[in-house]
Coordinates of C-alpha atoms and ligand atoms in Angstrom, one line a residue:
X1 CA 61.9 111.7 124.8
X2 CA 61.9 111.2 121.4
X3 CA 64.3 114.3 121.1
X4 CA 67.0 112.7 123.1
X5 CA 67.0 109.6 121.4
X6 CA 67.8 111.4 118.5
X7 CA 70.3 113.6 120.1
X8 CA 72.4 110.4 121.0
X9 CA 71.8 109.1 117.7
X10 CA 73.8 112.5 116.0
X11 CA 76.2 111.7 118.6
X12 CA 76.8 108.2 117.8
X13 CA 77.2 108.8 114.2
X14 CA 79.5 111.8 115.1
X15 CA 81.8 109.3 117.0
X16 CA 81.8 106.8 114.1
X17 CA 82.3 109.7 111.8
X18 CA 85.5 110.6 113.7
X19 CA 86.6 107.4 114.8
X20 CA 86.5 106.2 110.9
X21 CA 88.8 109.6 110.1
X22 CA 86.3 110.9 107.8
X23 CA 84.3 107.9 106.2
X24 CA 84.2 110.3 103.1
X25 CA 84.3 109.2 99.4
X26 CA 88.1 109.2 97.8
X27 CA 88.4 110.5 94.7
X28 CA 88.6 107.4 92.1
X29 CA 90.1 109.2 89.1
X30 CA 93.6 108.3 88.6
X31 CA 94.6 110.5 86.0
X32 CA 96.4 113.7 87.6
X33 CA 99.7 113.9 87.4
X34 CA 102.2 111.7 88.4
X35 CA 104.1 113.0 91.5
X36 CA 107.7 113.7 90.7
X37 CA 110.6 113.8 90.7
X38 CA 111.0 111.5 87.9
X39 CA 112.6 107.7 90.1
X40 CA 115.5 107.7 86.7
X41 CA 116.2 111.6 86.4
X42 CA 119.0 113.6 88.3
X43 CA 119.6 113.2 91.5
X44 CA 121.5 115.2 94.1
X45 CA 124.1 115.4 91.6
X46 CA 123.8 111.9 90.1
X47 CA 123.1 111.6 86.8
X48 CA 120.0 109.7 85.3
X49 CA 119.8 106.3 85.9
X50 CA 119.8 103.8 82.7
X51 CA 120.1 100.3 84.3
X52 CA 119.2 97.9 87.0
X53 CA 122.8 98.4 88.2
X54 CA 123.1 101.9 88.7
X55 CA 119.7 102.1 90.3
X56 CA 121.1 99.5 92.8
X57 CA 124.9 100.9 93.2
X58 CA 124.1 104.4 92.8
X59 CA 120.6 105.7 93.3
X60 CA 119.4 103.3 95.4
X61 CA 121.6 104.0 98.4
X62 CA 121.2 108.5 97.9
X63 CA 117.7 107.5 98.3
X64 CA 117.8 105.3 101.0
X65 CA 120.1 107.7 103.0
X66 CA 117.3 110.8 101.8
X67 CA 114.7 108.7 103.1
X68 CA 116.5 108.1 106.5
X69 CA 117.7 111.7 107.2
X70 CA 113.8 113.4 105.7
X71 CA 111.6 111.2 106.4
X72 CA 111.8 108.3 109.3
X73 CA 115.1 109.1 110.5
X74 CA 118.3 106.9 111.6
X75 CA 117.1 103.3 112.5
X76 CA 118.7 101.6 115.7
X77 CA 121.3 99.2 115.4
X78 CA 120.8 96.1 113.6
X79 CA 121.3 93.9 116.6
X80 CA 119.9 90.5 116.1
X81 CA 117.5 89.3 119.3
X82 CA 118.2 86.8 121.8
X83 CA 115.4 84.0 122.0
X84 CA 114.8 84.3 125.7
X85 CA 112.3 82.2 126.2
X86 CA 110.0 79.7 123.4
X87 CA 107.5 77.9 124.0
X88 CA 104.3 75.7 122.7
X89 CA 101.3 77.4 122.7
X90 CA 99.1 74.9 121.0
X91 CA 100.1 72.3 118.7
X92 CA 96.8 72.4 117.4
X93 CA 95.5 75.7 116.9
X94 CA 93.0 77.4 114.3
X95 CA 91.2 74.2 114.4
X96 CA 94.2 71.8 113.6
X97 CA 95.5 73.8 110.7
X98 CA 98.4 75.5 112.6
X99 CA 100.9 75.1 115.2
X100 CA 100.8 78.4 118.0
X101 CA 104.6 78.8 119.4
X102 CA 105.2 82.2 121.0
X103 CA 109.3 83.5 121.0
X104 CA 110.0 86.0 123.7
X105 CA 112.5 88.2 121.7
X106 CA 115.0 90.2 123.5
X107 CA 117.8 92.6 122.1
X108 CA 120.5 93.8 124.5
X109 CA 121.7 97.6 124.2
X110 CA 124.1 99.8 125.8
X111 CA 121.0 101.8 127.3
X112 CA 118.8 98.6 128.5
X113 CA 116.8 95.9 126.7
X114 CA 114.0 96.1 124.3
X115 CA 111.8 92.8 124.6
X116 CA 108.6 92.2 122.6
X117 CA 106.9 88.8 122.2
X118 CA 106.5 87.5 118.5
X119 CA 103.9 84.8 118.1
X120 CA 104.5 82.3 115.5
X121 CA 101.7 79.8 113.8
X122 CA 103.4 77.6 111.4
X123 CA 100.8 75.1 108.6
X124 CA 100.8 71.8 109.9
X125 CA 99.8 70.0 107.5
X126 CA 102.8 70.9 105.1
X127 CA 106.4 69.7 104.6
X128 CA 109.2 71.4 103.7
X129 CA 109.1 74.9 104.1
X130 CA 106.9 77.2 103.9
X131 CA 107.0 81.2 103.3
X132 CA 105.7 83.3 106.0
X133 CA 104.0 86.9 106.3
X134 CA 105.1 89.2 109.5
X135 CA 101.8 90.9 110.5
X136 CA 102.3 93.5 113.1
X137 CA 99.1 94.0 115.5
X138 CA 97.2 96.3 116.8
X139 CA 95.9 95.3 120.1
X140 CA 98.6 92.6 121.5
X141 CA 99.3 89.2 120.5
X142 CA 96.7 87.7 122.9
X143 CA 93.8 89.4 121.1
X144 CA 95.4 88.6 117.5
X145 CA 94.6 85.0 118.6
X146 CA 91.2 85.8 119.6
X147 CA 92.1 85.9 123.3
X148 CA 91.9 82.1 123.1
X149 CA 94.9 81.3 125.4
X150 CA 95.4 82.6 128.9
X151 CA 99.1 81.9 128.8
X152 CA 99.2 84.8 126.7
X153 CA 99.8 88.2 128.4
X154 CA 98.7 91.7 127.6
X155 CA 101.6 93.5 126.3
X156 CA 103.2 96.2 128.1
X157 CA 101.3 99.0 126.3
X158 CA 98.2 98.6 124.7
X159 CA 96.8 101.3 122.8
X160 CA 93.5 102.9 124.6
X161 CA 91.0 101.8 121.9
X162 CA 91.8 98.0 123.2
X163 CA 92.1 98.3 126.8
X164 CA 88.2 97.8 127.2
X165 CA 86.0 94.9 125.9
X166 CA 84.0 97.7 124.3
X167 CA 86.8 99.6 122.7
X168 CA 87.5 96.5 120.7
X169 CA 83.9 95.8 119.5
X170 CA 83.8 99.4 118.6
X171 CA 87.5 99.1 116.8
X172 CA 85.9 95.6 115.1
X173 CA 82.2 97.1 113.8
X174 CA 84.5 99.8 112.8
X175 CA 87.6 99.0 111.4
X176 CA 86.7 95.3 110.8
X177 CA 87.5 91.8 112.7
X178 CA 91.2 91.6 110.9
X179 CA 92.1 94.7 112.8
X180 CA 92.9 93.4 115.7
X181 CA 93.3 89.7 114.4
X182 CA 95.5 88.6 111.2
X183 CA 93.8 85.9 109.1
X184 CA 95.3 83.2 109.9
X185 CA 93.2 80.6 109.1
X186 CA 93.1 82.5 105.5
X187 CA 97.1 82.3 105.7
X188 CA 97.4 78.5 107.6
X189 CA 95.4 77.0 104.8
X190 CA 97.4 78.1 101.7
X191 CA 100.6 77.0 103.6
X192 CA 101.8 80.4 105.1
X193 CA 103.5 80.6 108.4
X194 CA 102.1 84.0 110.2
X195 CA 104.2 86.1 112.6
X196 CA 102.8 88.6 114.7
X197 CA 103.7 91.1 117.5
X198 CA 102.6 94.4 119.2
X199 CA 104.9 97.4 117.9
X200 CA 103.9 99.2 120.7
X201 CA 105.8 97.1 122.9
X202 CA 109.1 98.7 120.9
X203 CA 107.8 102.0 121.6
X204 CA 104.5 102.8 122.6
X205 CA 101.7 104.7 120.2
X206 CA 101.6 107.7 122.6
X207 CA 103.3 111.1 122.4
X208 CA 104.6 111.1 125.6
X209 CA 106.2 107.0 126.5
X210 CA 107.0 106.8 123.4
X211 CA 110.7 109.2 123.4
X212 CA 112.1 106.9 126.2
X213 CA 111.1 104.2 124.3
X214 CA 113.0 105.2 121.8
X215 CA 115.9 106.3 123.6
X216 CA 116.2 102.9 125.2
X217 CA 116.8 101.1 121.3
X218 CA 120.8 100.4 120.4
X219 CA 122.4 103.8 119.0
X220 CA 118.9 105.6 118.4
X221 CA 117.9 108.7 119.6
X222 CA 114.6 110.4 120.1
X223 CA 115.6 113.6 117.6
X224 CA 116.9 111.4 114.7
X225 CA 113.9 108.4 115.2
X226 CA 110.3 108.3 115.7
X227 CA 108.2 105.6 116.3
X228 CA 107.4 104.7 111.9
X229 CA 111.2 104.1 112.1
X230 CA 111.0 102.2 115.2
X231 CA 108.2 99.8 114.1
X232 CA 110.2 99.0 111.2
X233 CA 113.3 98.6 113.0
X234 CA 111.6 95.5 114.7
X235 CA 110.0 94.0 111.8
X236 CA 113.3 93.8 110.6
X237 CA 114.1 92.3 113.8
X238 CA 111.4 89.6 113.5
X239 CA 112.8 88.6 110.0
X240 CA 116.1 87.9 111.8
X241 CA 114.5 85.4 114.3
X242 CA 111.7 83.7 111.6
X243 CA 114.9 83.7 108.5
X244 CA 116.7 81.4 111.2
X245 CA 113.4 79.4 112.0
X246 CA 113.6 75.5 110.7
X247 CA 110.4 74.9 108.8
X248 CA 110.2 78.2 107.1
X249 CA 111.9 79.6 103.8
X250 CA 113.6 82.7 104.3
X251 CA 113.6 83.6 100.9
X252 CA 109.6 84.0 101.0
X253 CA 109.0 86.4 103.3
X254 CA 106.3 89.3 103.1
X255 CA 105.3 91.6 105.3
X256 CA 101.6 93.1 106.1
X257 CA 101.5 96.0 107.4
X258 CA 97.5 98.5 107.8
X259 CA 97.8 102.2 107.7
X260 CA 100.6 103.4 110.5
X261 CA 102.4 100.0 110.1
X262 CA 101.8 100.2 106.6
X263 CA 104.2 102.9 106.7
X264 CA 106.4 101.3 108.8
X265 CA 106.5 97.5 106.6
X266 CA 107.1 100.0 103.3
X267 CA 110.0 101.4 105.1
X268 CA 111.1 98.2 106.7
X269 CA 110.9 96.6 102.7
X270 CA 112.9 99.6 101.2
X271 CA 115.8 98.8 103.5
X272 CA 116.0 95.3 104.2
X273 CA 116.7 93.1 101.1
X274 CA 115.7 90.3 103.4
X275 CA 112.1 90.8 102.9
X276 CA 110.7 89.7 99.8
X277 CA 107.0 91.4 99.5
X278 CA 105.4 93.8 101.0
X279 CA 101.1 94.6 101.7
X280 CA 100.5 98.0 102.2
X281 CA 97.0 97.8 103.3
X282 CA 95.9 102.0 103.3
X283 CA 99.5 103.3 104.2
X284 CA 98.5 106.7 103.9
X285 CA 100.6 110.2 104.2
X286 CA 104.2 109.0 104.6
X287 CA 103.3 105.5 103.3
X288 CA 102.3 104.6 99.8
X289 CA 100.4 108.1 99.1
X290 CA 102.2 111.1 97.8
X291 CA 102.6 114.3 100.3
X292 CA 102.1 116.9 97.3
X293 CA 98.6 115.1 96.7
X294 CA 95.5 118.0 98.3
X295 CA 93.6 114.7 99.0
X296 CA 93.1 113.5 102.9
X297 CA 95.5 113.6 105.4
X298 CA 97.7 116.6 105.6
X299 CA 101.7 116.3 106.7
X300 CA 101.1 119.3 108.6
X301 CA 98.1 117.4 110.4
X302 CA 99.7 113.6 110.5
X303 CA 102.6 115.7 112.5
X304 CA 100.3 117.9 115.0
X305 CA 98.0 114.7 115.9
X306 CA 101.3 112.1 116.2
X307 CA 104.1 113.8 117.4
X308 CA 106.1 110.7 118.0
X309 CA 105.6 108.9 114.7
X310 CA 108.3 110.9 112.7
X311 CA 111.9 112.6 113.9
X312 CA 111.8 115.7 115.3
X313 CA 113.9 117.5 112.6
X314 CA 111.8 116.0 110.1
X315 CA 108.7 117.2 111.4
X316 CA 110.5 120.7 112.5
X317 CA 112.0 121.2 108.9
X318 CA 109.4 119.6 106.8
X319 CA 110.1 117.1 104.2
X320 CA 112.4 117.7 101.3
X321 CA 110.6 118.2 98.0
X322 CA 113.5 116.4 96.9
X323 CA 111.5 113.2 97.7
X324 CA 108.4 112.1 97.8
X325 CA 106.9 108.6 98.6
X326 CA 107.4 107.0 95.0
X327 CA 110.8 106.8 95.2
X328 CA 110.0 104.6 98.7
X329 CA 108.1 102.5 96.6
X330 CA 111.0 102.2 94.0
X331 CA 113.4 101.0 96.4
X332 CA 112.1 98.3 96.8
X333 CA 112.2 96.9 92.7
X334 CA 112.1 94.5 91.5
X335 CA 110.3 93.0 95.0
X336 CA 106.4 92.6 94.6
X337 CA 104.1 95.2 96.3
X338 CA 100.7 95.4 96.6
X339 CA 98.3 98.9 97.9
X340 CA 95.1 98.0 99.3
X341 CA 92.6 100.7 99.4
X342 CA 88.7 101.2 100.2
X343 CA 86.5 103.5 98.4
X344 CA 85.6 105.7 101.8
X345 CA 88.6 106.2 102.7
X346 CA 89.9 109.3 101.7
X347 CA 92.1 110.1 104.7
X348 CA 94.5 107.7 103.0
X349 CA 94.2 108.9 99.7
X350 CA 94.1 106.0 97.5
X351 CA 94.4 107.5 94.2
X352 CA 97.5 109.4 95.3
X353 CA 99.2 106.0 96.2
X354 CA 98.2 104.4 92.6
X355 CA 99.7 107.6 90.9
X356 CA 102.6 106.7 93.3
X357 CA 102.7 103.2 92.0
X358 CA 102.5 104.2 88.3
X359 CA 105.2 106.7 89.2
X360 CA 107.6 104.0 90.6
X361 CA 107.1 101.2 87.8
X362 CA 109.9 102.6 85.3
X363 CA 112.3 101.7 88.3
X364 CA 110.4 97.5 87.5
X365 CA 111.2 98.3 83.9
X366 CA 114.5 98.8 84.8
X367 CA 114.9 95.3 86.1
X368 CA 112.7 93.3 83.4
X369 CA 109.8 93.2 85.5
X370 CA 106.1 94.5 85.6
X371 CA 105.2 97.4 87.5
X372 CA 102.3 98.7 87.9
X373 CA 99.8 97.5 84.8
X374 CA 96.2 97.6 85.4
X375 CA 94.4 100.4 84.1
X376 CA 92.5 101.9 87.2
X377 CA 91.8 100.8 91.2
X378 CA 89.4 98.6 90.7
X379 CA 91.2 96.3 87.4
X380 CA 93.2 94.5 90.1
X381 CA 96.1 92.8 88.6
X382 CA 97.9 90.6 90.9
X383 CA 100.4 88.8 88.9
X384 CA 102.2 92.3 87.8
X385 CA 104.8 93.2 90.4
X386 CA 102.9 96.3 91.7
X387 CA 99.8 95.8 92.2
X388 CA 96.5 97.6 93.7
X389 CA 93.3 96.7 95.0
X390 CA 90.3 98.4 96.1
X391 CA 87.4 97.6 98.2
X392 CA 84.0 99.3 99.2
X393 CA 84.5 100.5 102.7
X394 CA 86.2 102.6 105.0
X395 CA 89.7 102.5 106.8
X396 CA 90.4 98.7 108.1
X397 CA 91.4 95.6 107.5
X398 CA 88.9 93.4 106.2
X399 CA 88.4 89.5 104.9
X400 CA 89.1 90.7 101.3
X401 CA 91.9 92.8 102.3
X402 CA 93.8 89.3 103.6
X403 CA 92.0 87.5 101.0
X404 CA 93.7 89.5 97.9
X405 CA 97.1 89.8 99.8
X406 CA 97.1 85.9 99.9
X407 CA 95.9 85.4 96.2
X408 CA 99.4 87.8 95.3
X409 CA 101.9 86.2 97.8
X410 CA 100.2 82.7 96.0
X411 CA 100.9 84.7 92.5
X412 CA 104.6 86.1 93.3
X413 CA 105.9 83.5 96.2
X414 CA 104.1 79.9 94.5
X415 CA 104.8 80.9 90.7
X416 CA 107.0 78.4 89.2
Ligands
LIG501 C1 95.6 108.1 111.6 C2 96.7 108.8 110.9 C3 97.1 108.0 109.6 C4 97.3 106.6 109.9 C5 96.0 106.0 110.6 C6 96.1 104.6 111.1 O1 94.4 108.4 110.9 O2 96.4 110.1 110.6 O3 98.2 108.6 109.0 O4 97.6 105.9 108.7 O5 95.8 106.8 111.8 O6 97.2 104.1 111.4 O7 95.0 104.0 111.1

C-alpha cells in the first residue's frame, strides 16, 4: 500500500517536473560573453552605424526585413478590424474599479474573416486618458476575468491545458494565478486600461489547425508565417482598435506579453512604432534570449515540439548567424523594455536574455537614453530604459511579475 502511494507520488512530481519544462536552477552569472554581432558594426554591407539617424534610416529597416525573412516570417496585411459588435459587460467590475466592455473585432480578407474578441476594462475612477497595456491570454477572455460573466464565450480554440476545471488549477498551482488572468485590479488601480484576447482565436496553438489558420489571414501564407508572427500580427491589430478608443492615450501603450507571446509582443514592439513599451515576462528562445547561448531550450527542440510557431523555411534552413535576438531588442530603442525572469527557470534562459539586453544598450546610447544599467538580475533598475527583473520561481506569471511591470510603465509612462 504504502509502495503505491509512493509510486504516484514519483509520478506526480514527474508531471510537475515536465509540465514546469524543467524546474531546474538557471545559471545567474552574467558575465559570458555578449552575443554578437555587434547592433552598430557592419551589416549586410552597411557600414557601422554612428547616430540615432542612421540606426533609424538605415539599419533599422535591414534588420527588420532580416528578422521577417529568418526568423517570424512575412506578417499579414495591416488591415485595420471592423468593430462588429461592442458591448457593456459591467460597468462595475473588479469591485467598482473598472469598467468591462468586450469589442468583437473582425478583419475582412480576400480568403475569409479572422474574428477574435478583445476585452477592454478601462479605470473608472480617472479622467482624461489613461495609458493602456495589451495582455494577450492564455485560456480565453472568459477565464481572464475569472469566469465571472456568463455572457462571455469560450473562444473558438482553447488550448488543452484549459479545457478542464482541473487543467486550469493544475496550470494555476503551476504557472501561477496571472497565467490565465491579467492583473487587473493591479493595473485598474494605478490608472491603466487593460486589453486582452485569446491569440489562439488568430491561429490556434496546435501543429495541425494552426496552417489554415494561417492561410485564412490577408496576404499570409503558411510557408512564409507561423503562428509567433501571427500573434503579433493581432496585437498590432488590437493597438489599432484601443489607439482609436476615447478615454485612452494612444501614445502610452505597452504591451505584456509571458513566454510564447513574449515572443510574439517583442516582435509586435520591433515593428510597430505605435507601441510604446513592451514586458517580456520569460520570452525564451526566439524572444529576449540569445540562440547561440548552450543554456535551456534548444532551436532545434523549440522547432521539433512547435512546428507551427515559426515559418517553415525558417525552421527548414535554420536561423542566420547573421542575427541573433539582440538586435530584436534594439529595434525597438529608444522605447522602454523590461525581461522578467525566475530563478528556476532555465528553459528560458534568463542570463542569456540580460547578456542580450547589455548587448542591445549601445543602440539606447545612440539615442541619449539608458539602456541596460544595473549590474546583475537581481539589482532591478526600473527607471533605465532596459530593464530586468528576477524572481524566485519557475516559468509563470506571478503577482510580482505584474507588480514590477506596473512599477516601470509608472516609471517610463507617468515620468514627468
Ligand atoms: C514551451 C516552449 C517555450 C515557450 C514556452 C511557453 O516551453 O518551449 O519556447 O516560451 O513553452 O510559452 O510557456
Amino acid at each position: 500500500m504504502r509502495f503505491r502511494w509512493f509510486g504516484a507520488l514519483l509520478v506526480v512530481i514527474a508531471a510537475l517536473w515536465v509540465a514546469q519544462f524543467s524546474l531546474r536552477v538557471a545559471p545567474l552569472s552574467v558575465d559570458g560573453p555578449l552575443p554578437g554581432p555587434s547592433p552598430l558594426s557592419a551589416f549586410e554591407g552597411d557600414p557601422p552605424i554612428t547616430s540615432a539617424e542612421e540606426w533609424m534610416v538605415r539599419r533599422a529597416p535591414l534588420l527588420r526585413a532580416a528578422f521577417q525573412n529568418f526568423v517570424y516570417g512575412s506578417p499579414p496585411a495591416a488591415t485595420p478590424p471592423a468593430i462588429a459588435r461592442r458591448r457593456v459587460i459591467d460597468e462595475h467590475a473588479f469591485g467598482g474599479l473598472g469598467r468591462l466592455e468586450e469589442l468583437q473585432l473582425v478583419v475582412h480578407g480576400p480568403r475569409g474573416d479572422a474574428s477574435f474578441a478583445l476585452l477592454v476594462a478601462t479605470p473608472r475612477q480617472i479622467r482624461g486618458s489613461v495609458p493602456v497595456v495589451i495582455a494577450p491570454n492564455f485560456c480565453g477572455n472568459a477565464a481572464a476575468v475569472g469566469r465571472r460573466y456568463r455572457a462571455l464565450a469560450e473562444p473558438v480554440w482553447l488550448a488543452p491545458r484549459c479545457r478542464t476545471l482541473v487543467g486550469r488549477a493544475l496550470a494555476r498551482a503551476m504557472q501561477g494565478a496571472h497565467i490565465v488572468r491579467p492583473a487587473f485590479r493591479e493595473l485598474l488601480s494605478h490608472g491603466y486600461a487593460v486589453a486582452t484576447f485569446s491569440p489562439g482565436e488568430i491561429a490556434p496553438d496546435d501543429a495541425r489547425l494552426a496552417v489554415a489558420a494561417l492561410a485564412r489571414l490577408p496576404d499570409a501564407s503558411a510557408d512564409r508565417l507561423g503562428a509567433v508572427g501571427a500573434w503579433a500580427w493581432a496585437i498590432s491589430r488590437v493597438v489599432d482598435v484601443v489607439s482609436r478608443e476615447p478615454g485612452i492615450d494612444a501614445s502610452r501603450i505597452a504591451v505584456f506579453g509571458h513566454s510564447r507571446f513574449g515572443k510574439a509582443a517583442l516582435w509586435a514592439t520591433a515593428t510597430d512604432m505605435r507601441i510604446g513599451a513592451v514586458i517580456a515576462n520569460q520570452s525564451g528562445r526566439l524572444g529576449a534570449s540569445p540562440s547561440e547561448s548552450h543554456v535551456g531550450e534548444t532551436l532545434r527542440g523549440l522547432f521539433r515540439r512547435y512546428p507551427h510557431w515559426f515559418p517553415r523555411v525558417v525552421e527548414t534552413e535554420g536561423v542566420s548567424d547573421e542575427i541573433d535576438q539582440h538586435l530584436l531588442l534594439a529595434l525597438i530603442a529608444p522605447r522602454p523594455i523590461l525581461l522578467n525572469g525566475a530563478t528556476l527557470d532555465r528553459w528560458s534562459d534568463p542570463a542569456g536574455a540580460f547578456r542580450a539586453a547589455e548587448a542591445a544598450s549601445p543602440v539606447y546610447a545612440l539615442f541619449g537614453r539608458v539602456g541596460l544599467d544595473q549590474a546583475d538580475m537581481r539589482s532591478t533598475n526600473l527607471d533605465a530604459d532596459i530593464a530586468f527583473y528576477l524572481r524566485p520561481g519557475g516559468h509563470g506569471v506571478r503577482a510580482s511579475d505584474w507588480a514590477t511591470a506596473r512599477a516601470f510603465l509608472d516609471a517610463h509612462f507617468k515620468a514627468v
